[in-house]
PDB file of C-alpha atoms in Angstrom:
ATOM      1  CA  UNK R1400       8.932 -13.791 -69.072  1.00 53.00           C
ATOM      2  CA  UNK R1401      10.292 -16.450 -71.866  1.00 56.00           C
ATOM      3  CA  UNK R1402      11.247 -19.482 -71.051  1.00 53.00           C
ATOM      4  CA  UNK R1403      14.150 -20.527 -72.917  1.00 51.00           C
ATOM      5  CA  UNK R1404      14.486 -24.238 -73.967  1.00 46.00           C
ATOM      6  CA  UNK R1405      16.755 -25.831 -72.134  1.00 42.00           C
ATOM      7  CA  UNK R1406      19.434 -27.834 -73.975  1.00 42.00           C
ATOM      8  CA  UNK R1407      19.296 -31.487 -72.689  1.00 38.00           C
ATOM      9  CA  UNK R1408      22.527 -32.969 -72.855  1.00 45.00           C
ATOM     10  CA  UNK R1409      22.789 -36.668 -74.091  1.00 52.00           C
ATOM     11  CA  UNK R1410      23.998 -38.384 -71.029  1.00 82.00           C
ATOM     12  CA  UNK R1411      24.471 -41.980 -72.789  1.00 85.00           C
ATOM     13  CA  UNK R1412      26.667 -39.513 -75.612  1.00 89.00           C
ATOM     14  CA  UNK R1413      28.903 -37.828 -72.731  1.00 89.00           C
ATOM     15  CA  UNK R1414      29.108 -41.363 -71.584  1.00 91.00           C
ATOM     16  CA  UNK R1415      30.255 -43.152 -74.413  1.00 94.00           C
ATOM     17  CA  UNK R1416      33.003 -40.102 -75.334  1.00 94.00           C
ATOM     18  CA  UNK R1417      34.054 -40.230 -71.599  1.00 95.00           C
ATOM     19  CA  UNK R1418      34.735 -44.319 -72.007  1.00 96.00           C
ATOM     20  CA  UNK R1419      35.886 -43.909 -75.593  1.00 97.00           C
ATOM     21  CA  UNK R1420      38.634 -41.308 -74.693  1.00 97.00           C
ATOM     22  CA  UNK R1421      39.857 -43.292 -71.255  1.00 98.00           C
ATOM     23  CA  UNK R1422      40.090 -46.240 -73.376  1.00 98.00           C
ATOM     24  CA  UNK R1423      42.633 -44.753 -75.745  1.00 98.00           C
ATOM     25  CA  UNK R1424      44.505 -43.264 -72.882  1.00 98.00           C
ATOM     26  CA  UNK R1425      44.122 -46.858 -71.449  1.00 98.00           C
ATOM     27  CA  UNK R1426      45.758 -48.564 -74.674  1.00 98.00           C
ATOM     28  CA  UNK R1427      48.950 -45.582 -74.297  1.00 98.00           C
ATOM     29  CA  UNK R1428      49.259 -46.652 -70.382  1.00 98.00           C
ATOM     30  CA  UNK R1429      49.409 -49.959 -71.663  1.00 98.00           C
ATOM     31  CA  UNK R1430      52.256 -49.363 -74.610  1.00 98.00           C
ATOM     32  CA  UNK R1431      53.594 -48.335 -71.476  1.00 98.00           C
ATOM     33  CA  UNK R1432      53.600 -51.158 -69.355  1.00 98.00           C
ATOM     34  CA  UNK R1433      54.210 -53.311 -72.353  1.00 98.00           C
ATOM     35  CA  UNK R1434      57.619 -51.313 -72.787  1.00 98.00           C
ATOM     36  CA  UNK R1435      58.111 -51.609 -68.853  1.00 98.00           C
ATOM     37  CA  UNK R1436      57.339 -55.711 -69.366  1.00 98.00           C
ATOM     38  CA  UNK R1437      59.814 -56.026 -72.668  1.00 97.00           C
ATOM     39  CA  UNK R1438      62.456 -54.303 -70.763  1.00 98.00           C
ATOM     40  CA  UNK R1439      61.951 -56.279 -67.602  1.00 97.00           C
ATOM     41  CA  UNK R1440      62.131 -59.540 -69.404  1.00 97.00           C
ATOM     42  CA  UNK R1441      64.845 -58.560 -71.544  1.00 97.00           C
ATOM     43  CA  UNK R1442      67.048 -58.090 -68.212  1.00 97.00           C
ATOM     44  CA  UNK R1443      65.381 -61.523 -66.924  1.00 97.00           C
ATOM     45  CA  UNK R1444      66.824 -63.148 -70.116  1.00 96.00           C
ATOM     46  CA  UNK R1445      69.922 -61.721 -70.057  1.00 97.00           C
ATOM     47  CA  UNK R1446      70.677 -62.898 -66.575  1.00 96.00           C
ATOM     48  CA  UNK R1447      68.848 -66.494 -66.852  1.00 95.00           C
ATOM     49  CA  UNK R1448      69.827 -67.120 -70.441  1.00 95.00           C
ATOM     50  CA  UNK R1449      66.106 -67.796 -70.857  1.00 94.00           C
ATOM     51  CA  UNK R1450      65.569 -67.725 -74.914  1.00 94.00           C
ATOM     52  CA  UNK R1451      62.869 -66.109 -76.421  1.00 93.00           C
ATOM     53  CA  UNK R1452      58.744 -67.813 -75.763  1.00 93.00           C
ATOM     54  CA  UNK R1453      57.416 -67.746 -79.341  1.00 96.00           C
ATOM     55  CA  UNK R1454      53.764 -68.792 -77.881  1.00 96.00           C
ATOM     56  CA  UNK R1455      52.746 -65.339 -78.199  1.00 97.00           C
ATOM     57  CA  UNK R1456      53.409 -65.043 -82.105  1.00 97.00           C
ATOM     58  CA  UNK R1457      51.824 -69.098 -82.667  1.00 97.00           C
ATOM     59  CA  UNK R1458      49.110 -67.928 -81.250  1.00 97.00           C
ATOM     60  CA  UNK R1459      48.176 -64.672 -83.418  1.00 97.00           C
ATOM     61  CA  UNK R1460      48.849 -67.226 -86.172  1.00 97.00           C
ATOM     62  CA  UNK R1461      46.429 -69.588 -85.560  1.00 96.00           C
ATOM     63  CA  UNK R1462      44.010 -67.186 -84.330  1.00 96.00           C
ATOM     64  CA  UNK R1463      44.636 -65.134 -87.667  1.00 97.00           C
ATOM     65  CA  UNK R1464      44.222 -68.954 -89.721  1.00 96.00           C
ATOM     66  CA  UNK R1465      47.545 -69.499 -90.545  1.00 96.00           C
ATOM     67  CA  UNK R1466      48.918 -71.674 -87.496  1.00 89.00           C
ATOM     68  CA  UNK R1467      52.375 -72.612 -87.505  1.00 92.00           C
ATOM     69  CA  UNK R1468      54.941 -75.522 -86.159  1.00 94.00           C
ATOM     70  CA  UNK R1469      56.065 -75.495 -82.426  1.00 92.00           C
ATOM     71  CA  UNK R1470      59.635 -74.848 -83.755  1.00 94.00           C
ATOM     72  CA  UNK R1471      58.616 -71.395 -85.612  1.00 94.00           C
ATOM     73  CA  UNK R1472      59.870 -68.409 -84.509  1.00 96.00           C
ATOM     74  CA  UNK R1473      56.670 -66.115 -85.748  1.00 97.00           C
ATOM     75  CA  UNK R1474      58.641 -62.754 -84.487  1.00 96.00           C
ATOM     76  CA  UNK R1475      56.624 -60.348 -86.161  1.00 97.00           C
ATOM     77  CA  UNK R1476      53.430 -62.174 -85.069  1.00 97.00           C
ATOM     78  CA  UNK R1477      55.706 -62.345 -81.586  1.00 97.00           C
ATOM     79  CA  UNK R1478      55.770 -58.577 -81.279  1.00 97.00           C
ATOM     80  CA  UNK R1479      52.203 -57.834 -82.494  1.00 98.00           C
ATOM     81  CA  UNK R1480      50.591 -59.429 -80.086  1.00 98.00           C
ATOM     82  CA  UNK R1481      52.816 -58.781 -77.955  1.00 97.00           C
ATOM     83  CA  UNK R1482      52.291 -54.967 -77.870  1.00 98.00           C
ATOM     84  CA  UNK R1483      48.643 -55.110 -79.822  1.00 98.00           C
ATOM     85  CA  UNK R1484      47.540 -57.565 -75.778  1.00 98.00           C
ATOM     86  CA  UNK R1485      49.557 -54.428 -74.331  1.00 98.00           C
ATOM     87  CA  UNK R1486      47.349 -52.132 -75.841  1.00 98.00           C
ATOM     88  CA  UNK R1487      44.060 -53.447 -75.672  1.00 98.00           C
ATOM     89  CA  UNK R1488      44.310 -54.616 -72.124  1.00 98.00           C
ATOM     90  CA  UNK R1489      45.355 -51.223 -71.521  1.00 98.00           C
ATOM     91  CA  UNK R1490      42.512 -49.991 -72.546  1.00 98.00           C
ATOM     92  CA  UNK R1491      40.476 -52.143 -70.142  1.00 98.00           C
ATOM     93  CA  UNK R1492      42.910 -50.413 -67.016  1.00 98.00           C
ATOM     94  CA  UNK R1493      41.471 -47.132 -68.740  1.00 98.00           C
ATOM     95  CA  UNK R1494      38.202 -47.692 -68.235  1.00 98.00           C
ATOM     96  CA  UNK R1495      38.324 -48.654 -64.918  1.00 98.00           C
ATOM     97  CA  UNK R1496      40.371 -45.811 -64.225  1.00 98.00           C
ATOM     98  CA  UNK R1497      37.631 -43.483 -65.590  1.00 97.00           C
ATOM     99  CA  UNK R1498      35.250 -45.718 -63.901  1.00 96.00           C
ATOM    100  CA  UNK R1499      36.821 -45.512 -60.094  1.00 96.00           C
ATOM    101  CA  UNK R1500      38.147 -49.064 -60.165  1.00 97.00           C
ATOM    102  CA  UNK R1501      41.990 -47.944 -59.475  1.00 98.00           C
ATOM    103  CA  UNK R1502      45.131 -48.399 -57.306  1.00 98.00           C
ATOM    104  CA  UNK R1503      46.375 -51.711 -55.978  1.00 97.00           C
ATOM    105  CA  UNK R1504      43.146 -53.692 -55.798  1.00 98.00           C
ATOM    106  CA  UNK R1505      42.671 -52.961 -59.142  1.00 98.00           C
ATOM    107  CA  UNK R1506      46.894 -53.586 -60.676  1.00 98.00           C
ATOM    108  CA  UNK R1507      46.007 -57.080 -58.868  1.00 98.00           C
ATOM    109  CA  UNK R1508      43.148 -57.601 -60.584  1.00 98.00           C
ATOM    110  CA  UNK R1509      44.845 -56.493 -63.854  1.00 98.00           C
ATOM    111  CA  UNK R1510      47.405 -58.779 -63.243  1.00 98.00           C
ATOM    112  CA  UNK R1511      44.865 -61.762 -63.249  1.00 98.00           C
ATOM    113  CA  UNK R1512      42.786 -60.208 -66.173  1.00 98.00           C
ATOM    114  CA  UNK R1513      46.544 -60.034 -67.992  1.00 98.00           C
ATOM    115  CA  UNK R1514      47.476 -63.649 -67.042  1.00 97.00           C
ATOM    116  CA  UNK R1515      43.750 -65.010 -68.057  1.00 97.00           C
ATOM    117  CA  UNK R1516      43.485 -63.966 -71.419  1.00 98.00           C
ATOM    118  CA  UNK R1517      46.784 -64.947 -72.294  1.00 97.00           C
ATOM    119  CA  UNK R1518      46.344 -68.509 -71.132  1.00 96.00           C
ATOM    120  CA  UNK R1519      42.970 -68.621 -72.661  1.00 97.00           C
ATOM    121  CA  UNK R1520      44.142 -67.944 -76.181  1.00 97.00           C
ATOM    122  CA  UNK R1521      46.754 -69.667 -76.387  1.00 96.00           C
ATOM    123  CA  UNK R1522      45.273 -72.521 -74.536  1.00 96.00           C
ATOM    124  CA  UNK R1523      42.409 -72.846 -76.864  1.00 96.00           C
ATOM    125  CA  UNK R1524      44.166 -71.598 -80.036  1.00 96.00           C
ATOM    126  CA  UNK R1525      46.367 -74.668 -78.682  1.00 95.00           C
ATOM    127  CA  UNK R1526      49.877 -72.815 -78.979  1.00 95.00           C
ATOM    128  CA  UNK R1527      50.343 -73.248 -75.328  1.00 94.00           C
ATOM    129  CA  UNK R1528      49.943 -75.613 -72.157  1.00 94.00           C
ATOM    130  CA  UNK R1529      48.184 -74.462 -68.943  1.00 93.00           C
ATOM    131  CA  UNK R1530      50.255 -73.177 -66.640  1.00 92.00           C
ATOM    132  CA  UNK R1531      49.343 -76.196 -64.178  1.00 93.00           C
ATOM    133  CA  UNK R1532      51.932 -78.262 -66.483  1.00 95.00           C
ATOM    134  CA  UNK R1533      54.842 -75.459 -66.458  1.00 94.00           C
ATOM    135  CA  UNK R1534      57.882 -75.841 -64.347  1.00 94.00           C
ATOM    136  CA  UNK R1535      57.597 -73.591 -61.519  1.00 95.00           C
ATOM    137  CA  UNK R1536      60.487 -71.070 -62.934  1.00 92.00           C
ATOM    138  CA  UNK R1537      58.765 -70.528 -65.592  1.00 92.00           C
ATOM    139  CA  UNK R1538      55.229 -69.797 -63.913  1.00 94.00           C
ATOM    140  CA  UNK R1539      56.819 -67.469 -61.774  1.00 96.00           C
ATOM    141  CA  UNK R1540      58.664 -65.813 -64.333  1.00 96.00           C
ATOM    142  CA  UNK R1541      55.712 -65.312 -66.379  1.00 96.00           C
ATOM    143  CA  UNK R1542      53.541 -64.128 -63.545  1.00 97.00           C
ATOM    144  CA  UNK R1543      56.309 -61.425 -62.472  1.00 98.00           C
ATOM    145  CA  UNK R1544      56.558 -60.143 -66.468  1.00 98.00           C
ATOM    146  CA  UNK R1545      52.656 -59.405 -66.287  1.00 98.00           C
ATOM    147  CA  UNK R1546      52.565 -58.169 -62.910  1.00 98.00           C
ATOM    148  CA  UNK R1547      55.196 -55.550 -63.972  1.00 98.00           C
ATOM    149  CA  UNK R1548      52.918 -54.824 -66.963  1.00 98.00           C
ATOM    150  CA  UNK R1549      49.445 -54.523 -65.090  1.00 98.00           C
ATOM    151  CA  UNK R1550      51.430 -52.304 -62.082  1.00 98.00           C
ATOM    152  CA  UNK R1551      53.221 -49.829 -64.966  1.00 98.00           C
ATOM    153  CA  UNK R1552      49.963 -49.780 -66.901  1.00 98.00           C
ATOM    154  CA  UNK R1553      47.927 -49.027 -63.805  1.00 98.00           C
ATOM    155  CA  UNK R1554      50.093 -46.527 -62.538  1.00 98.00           C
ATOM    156  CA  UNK R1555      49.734 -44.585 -66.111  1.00 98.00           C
ATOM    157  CA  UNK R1556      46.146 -44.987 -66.151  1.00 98.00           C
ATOM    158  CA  UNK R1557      45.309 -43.725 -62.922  1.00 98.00           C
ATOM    159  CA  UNK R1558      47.635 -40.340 -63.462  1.00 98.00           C
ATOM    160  CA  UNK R1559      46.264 -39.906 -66.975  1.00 98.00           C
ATOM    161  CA  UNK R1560      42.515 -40.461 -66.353  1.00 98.00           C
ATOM    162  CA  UNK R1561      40.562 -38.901 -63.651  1.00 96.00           C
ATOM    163  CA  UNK R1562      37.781 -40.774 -61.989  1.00 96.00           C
ATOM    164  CA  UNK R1563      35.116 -38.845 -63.670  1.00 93.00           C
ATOM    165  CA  UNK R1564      32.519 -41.999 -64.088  1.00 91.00           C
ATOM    166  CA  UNK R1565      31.777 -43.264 -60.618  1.00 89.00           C
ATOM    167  CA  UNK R1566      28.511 -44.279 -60.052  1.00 85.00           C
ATOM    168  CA  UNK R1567      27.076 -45.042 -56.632  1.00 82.00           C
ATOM    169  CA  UNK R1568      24.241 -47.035 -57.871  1.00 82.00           C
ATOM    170  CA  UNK R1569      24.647 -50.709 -56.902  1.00 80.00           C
ATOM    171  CA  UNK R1570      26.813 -50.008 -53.512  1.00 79.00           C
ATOM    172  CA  UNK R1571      24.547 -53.200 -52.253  1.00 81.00           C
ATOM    173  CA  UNK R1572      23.682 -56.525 -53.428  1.00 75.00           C
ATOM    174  CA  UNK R1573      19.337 -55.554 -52.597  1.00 67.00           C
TER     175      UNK R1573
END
C-alpha cells in the first residue's frame, strides 16, 4: 500500500488570512458606523445648534507635522480622520468578531476602545483637553456619538464575520 504525503496545512498562514480578511470586513462595518455616527451628530447639531468640533482635523495635523491654530477649521483633515478612526477601529471590532469577542459586552468595550484613542491623540498631540475639563453636555454628547458608532459597527461585524477563530486555550488564569 502507498502512503501518500499528506499535505500539512500552514495553520499560522490560515490564521493570518482568517484575521487579515475579518479586519477588512471590520474597517467596512466601521465606514458603517462612522456613517451611522455622522448622521447621528448631524441631527444632534441641527437640533442643539452645536457647530462643528475641529479637534479631530488639528489633530491629524499635528500628528501628520503640520499642526495648526485652535481657530482652524482643518475640514479635510476633519473628515479623514474622521472616517480613516472609523475604519481602522473597525477593523479592531473585526477581529474580535472573527475571534468570538462579540455582542453587547463587546459594543461596550468598543465604545471605551473608541472614546480612548480619541482622547489619547488628541490629548497628547495637544489638540484637545481631557474630558475631565469638558462641560458635561458636551461629554455626554461625545460619549453618545461613539456609542452609536461602536453599536452600528458591532452590529455589522458580527453579521459579516463568523466566529471562526475561537480558541479555548486560556479559559483560566493557571
Amino acid at each position: 500500500m502507498k502512503r501518500r504525503k499528506r499535505r500539512v496545512q500552514n495553520s499560522t498562514g490560515v490564521r493570518l488570512t482568517l484575521i487579515l480578511g475579518s479586519a477588512v470586513q471590520g474597517a467596512c462595518a466601521g465606514l458603517v458606523g462612522a456613517a451611522a455616527m455622522t448622521l447621528g451628530e448631524k441631527i444632534e447639531q441641527a437640533l442643539t445648534k452645536r457647530p462643528d468640533s475641529y479637534v479631530p482635523g488639528r489633530t491629524l495635523r499635528t500628528l501628520l507635522g503640520r499642526p495648526v491654530s485652535d481657530r482652524a477649521k482643518p475640514a479635510a483633515a476633519n473628515v479623514a480622520m474622521h472616517w480613516g478612526t472609523g475604519a481602522l477601529l473597525g477593523a479592531l471590532r473585526g477581529i474580535w468578531a472573527m475571534t468570538g469577542i462579540r455582542g453587547g459586552a463587546a459594543n461596550a468595550t468598543h465604545t471605551v476602545v473608541r472614546l480612548a484613542f480619541d482622547q489619547t491623540l488628541e490629548n497628547a498631540t495637544g489638540a484637545g483637553a481631557p474630558p475631565s475639563l469638558w462641560p458635561v453636555g458636551e461629554k455626554t454628547v461625545d460619549y453618545l456619538h461613539k456609542a452609536v458608532y461602536s453599536l452600528v459597527t458591532g452590529a455589522a461585524a458580527d453579521r459579516w464575520i463568523a466566529p471562526r477563530l475561537i480558541s479555548r486555550r486560556g479559559v483560566r488564569s493557571h
